[in-house]
Short mmCIF file of C-alpha atoms in Angstrom, two decimals:
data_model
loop_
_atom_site.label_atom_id
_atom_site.label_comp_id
_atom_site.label_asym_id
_atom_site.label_seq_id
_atom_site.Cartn_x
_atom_site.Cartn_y
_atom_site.Cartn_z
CA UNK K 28 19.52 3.25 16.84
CA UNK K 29 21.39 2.52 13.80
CA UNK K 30 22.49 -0.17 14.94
CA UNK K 31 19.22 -1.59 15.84
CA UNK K 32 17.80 -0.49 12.38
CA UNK K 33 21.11 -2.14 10.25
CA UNK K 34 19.94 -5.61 12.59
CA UNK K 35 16.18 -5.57 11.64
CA UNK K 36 17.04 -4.64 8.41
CA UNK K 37 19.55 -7.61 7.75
CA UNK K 38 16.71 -10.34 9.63
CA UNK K 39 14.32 -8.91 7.24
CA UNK K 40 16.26 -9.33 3.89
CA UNK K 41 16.55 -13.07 5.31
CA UNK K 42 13.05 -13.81 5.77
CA UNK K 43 10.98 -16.22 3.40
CA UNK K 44 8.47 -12.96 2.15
CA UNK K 45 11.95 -11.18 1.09
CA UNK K 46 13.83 -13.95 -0.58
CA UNK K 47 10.34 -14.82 -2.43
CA UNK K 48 10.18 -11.26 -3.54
CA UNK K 49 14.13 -11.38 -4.40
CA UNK K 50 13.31 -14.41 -5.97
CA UNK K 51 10.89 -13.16 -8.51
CA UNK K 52 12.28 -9.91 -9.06
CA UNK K 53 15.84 -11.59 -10.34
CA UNK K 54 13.79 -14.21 -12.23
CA UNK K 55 12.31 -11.00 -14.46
CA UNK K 56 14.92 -9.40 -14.80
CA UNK K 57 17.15 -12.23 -16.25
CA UNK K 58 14.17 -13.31 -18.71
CA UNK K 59 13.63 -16.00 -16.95
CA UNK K 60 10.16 -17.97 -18.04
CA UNK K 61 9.08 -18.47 -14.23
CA UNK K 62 5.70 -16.97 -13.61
CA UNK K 63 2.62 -17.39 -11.41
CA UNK K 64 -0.61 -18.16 -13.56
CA UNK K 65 -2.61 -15.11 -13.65
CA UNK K 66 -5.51 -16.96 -11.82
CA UNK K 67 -3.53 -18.42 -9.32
CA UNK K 68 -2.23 -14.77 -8.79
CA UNK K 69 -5.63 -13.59 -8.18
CA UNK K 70 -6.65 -16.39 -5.92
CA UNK K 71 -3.41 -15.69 -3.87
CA UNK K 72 -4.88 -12.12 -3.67
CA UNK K 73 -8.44 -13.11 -2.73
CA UNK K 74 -7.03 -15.05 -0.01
CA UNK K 75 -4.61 -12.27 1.49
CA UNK K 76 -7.60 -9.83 1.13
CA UNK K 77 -10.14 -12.54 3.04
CA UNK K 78 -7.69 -13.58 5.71
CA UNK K 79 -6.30 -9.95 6.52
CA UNK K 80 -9.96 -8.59 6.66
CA UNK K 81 -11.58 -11.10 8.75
CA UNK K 82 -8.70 -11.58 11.74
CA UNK K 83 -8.73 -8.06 11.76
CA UNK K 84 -12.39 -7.62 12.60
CA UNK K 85 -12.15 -10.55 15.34
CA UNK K 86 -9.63 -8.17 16.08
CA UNK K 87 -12.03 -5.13 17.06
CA UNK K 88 -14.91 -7.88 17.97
CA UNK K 89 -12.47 -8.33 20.81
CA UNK K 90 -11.23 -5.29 22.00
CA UNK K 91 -14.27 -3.11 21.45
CA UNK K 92 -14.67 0.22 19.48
CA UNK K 93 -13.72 3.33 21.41
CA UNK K 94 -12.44 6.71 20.55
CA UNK K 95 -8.85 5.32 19.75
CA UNK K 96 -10.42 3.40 16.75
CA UNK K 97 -12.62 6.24 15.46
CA UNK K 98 -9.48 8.36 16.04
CA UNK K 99 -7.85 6.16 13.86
CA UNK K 100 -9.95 6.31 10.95
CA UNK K 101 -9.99 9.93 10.85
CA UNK K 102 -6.23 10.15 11.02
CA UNK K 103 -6.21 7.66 7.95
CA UNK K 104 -9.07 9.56 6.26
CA UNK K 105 -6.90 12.84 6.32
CA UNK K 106 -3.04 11.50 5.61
CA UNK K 107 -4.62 9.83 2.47
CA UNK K 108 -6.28 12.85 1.68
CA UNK K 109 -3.05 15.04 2.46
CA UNK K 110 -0.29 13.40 1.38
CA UNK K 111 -0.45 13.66 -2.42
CA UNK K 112 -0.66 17.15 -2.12
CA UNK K 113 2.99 17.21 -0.94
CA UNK K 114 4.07 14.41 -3.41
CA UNK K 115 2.76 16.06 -6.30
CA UNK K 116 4.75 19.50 -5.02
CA UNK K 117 7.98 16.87 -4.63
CA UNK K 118 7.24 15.84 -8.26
CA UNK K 119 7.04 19.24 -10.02
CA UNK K 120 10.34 20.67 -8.41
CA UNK K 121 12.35 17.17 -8.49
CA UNK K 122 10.98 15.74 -11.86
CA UNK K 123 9.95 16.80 -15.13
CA UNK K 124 6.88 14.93 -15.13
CA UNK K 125 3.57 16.80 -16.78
CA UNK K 126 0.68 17.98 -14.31
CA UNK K 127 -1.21 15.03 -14.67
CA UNK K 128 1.53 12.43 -14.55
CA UNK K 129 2.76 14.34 -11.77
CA UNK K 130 -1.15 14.08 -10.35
CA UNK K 131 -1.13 10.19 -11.02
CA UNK K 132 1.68 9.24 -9.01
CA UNK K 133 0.88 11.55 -5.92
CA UNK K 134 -2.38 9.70 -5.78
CA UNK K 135 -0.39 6.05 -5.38
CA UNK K 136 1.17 7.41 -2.60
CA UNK K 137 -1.46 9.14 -0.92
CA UNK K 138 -3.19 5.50 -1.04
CA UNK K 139 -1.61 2.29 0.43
CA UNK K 140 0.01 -1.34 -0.60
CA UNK K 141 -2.08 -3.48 1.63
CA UNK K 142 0.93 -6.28 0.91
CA UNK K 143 3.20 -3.80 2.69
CA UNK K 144 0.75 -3.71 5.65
CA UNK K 145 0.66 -7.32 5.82
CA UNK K 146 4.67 -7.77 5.49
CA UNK K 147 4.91 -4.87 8.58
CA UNK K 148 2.50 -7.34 10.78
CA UNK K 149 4.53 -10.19 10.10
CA UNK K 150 7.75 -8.66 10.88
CA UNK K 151 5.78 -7.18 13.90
CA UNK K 152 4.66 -10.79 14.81
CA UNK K 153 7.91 -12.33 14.45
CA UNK K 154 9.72 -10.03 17.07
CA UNK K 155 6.64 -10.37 19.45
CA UNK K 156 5.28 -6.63 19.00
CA UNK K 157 1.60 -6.29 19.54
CA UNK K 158 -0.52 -3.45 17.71
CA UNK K 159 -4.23 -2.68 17.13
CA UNK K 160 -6.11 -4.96 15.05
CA UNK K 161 -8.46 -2.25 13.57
CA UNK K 162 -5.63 -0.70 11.62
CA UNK K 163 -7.41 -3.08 8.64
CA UNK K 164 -10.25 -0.67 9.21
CA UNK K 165 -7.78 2.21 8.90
CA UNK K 166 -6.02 0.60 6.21
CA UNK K 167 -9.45 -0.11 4.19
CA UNK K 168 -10.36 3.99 4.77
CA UNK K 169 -7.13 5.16 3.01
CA UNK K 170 -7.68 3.60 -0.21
CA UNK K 171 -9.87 6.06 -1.98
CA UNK K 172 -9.51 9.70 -0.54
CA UNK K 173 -5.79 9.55 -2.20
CA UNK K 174 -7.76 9.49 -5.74
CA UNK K 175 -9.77 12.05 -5.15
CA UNK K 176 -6.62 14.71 -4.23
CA UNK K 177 -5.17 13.34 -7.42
CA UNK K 178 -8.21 14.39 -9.77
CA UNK K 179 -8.68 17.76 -7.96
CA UNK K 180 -4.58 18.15 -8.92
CA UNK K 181 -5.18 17.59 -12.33
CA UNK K 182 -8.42 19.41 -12.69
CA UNK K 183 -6.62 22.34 -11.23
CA UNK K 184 -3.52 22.67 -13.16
CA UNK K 185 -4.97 21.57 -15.96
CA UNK K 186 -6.65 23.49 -19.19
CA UNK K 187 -10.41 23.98 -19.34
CA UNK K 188 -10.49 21.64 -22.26
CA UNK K 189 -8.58 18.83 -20.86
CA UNK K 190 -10.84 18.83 -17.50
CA UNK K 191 -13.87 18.87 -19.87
CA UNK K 192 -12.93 15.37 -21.77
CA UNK K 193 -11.96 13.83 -18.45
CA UNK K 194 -14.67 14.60 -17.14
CA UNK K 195 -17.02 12.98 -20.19
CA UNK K 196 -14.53 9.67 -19.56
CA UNK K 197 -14.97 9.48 -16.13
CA UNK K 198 -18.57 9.07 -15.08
CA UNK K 199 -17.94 5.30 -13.81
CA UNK K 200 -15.19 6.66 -11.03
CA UNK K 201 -17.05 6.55 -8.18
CA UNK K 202 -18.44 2.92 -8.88
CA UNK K 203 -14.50 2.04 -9.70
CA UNK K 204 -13.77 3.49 -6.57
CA UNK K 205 -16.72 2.43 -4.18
CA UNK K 206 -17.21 -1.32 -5.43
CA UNK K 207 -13.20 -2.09 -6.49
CA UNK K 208 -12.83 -5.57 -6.00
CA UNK K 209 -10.12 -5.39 -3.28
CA UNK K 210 -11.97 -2.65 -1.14
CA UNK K 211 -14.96 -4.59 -1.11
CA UNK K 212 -13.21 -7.66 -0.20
CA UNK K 213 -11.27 -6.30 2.26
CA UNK K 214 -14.16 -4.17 3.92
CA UNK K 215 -16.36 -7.54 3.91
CA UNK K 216 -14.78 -9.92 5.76
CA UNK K 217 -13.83 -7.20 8.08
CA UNK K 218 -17.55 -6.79 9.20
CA UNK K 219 -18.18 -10.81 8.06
CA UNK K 220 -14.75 -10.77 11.14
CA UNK K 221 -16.50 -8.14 13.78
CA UNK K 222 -19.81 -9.97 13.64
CA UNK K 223 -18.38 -13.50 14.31
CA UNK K 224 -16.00 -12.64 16.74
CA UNK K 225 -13.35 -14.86 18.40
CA UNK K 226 -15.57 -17.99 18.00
CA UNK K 227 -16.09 -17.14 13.99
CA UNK K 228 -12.38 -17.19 14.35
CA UNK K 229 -11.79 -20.49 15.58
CA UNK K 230 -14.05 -22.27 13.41
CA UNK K 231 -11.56 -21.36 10.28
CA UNK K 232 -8.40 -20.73 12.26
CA UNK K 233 -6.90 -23.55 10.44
CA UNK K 234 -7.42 -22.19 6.94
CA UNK K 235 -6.67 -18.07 7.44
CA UNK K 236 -3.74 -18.88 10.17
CA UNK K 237 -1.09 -20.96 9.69
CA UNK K 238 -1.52 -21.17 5.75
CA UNK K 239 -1.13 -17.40 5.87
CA UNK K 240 2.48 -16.58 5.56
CA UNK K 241 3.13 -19.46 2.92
CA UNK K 242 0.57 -18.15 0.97
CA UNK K 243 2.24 -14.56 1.62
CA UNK K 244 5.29 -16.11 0.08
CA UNK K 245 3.91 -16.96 -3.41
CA UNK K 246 2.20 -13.62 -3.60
CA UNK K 247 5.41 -11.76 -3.33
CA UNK K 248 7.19 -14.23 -5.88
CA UNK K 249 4.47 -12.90 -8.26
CA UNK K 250 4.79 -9.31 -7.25
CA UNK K 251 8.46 -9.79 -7.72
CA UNK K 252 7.86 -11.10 -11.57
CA UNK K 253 5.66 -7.76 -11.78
CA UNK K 254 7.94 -5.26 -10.67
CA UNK K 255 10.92 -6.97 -12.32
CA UNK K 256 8.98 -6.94 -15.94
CA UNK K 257 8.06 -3.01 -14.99
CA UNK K 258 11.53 -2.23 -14.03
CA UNK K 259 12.76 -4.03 -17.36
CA UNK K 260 10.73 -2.34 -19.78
CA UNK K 261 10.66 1.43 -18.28
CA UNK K 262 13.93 1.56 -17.66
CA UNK K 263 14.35 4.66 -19.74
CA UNK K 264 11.54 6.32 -18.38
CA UNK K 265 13.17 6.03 -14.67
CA UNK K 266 14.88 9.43 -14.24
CA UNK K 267 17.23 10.16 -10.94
CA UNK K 268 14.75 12.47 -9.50
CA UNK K 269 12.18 10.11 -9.66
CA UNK K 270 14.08 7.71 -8.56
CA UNK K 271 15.06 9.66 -5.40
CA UNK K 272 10.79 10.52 -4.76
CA UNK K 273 10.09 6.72 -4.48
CA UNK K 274 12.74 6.53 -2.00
CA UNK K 275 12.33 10.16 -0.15
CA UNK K 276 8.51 10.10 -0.64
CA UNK K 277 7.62 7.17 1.63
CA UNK K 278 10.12 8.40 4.75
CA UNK K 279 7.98 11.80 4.41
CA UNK K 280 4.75 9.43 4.51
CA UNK K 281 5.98 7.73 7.39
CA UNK K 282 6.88 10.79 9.44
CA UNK K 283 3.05 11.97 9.00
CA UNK K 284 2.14 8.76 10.31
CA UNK K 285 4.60 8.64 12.96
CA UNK K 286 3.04 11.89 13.75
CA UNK K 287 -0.82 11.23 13.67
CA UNK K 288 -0.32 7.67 15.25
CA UNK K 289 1.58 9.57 18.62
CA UNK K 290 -1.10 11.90 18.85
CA UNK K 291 -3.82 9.32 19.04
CA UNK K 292 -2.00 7.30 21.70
CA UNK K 293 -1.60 4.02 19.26
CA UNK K 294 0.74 1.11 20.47
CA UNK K 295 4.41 0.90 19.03
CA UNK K 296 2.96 -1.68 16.60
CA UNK K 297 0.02 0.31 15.85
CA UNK K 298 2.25 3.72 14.96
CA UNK K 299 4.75 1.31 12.65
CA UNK K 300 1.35 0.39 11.03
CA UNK K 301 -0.08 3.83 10.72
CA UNK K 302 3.84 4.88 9.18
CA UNK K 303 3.83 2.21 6.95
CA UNK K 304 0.13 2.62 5.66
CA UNK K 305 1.22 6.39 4.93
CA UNK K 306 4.61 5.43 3.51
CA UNK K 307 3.36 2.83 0.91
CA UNK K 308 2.23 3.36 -2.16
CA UNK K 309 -0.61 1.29 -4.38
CA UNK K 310 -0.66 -0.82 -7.46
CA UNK K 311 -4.12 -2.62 -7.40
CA UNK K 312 -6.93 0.19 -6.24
CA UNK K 313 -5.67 3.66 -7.81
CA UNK K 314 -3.99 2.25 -11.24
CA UNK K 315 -7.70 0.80 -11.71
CA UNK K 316 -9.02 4.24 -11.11
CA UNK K 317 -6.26 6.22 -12.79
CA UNK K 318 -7.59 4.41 -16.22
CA UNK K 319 -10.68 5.29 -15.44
CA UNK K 320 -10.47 9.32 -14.41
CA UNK K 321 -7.16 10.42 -16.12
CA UNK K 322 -6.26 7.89 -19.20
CA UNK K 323 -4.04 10.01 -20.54
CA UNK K 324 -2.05 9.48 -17.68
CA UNK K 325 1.09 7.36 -18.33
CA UNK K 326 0.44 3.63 -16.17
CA UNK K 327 3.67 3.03 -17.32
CA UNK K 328 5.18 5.51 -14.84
CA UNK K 329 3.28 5.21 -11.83
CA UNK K 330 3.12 1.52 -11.94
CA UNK K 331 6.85 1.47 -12.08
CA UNK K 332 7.17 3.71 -9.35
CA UNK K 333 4.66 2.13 -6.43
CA UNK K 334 5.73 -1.32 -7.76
CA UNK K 335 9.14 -1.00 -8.91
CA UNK K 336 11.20 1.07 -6.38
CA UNK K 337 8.75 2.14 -3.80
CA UNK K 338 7.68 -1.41 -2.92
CA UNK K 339 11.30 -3.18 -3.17
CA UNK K 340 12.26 -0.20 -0.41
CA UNK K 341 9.68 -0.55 1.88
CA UNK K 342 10.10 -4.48 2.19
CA UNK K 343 13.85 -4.23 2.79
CA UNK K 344 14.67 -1.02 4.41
CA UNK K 345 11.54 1.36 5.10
CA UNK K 346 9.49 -1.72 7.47
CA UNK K 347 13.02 -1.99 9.77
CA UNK K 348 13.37 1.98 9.55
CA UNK K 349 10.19 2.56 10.66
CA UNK K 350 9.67 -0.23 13.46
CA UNK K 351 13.08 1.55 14.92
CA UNK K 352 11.49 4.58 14.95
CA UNK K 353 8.42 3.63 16.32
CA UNK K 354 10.10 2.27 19.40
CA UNK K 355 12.82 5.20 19.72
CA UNK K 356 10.03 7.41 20.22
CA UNK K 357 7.94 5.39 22.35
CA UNK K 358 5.17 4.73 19.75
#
């Protein structure tokens, strides 16, 4: 198996998505004055968003929804839910981070890096492994139960006071959560995808297909130039224990999936979904909220964490790691 993990691993470091990512990431980090024009960043991101959302309701259109898929959703519903629980215990004993840093971060992880998702279904694609294409669904459902675990953290280890301001600050949340511009997106052309079907499919295939992984490719150059600029300026603030969560973290994440995705009968592809989903961490839905709910959490932290050593793992080691898995134990 380690073998088999070491040979993913190494044909993943080689692909385009990688060396883009590599690419960016070295270009920060030297000072270099590359960089992706912040619209053209956010057009890449509207495209990803569109593209992912819609195949993967032609996706269900296709195959039907059944128990598997509600199944699913649940699953998702609960490891978002669950897992910053655990990461915030991981973050008191291994770090010295405050109760609501501590609170921040767990909630990145409970939620997910839908680039992550998408690099796992490429890597899936390229060695010929099916999996369900309602994981979007799944992946859609997991964005916003992590924040909520992270504000009842912080409410509850907090002092009276403290919860009282927050909770002055915070009366947009559930609009920042319910109508963030990613979930929406994403959620959209999912049902825009289901409602068209196969023939919806074909009318755009040209434009949301083959374009897909180039476009894939300048998106990770740009999230390379972001977590190279994070890494840069919070170096100091990167302790070894927190270094060690955003490595430790996501394995723990994936083993919940790994767990929830056997139990529900998914396909080897679908479980390395469902463990990746649970072992990545965001940067676009729950920073937007953390500013929101608990401002006088540090972004400075939990950005460099999802963005700066969780995300770098998952592309390079975690995706091979858990793919091996998936098919060791028979999905």
């Amino acid at each position: 198996m380690a073998d088999t993990i070491l040979s993913l691993a190494a044909e993943n470091l080689l692909s385009p998505i990688i060396l883009f990512f590599a690419l960016g990431l070295g270009a920060a980090l030297v000072r270099s004055d590359l960089s992706v024009p912040e619209a053209a960043a956010k057009a890449l991101s509207i495209y990803l968003l569109f593209a992912i959302g819609f195949k993967g309701g032609v996706s269900v259109s296709a195959h039907g929804v059944d128990s598997t898929l509600l199944l699913a959703l649940v699953a998702g519903l609960i490891l978002s839910f669950a897992i910053p629980f655990t990461a915030f215990g991981l973050l008191r004993v291994m770090t010295r981070l405050g109760t609501v840093d501590a609170a921040a971060v767990a909630g990145h992880y409970g939620s997910i890096s839908i680039v992550t998702f998408v690099a796992a279904t490429s890597v899936l694609q390229s060695q010929g492994i099916a999996s369900e294409g309602y994981l979007v669904a799944v992946a859609a459902a997991m964005e916003a139960p992590a924040i909520l675990s992270a504000l009842w953290l912080a409410a509850k280890f907090s002092s009276p006071d403290t919860n009282a301001e927050r909770a002055r600050g915070s009366k947009g949340l559930l609009r920042e959560i319910l109508l963030n511009g990613s979930i929406v997106l994403l959620v959209g052309s999912f049902f825009i995808g289901f409602l068209s079907g196969p023939k919806g499919l074909s009318e755009i295939e040209s434009f949301i297909v083959s374009p897909f992984k180039g476009v894939l490719c300048l998106f990770l150059l740009d999230m390379g130039l972001v977590a190279g600029r994070g890494l840069r300026s919070s170096a100091g603030l990167l302790r070894p224990g927190l270094i060690l969560f955003g490595v430790l973290m996501p394995m723990i994440g994936a083993v919940a999936g790994l767990a929830a995705g056997s139990l529900i009968g998914l396909s080897v592809g679908g479980t390395m979904l469902l463990m990746t989903l649970s072992a990545s961490a965001s940067y676009i839905a729950v920073p937007a909220a953390m500013r929101v709910a608990l401002p006088e959490a540090n972004p400075s932290i939990y950005l460099t964490m999802s963005l700066g050593i969780t995300f770098p793992f998952n592309l390079t080691l975690g995706i091979p790691l858990y793919l091996s898995i998936a098919q060791a134990t028979g999905g």
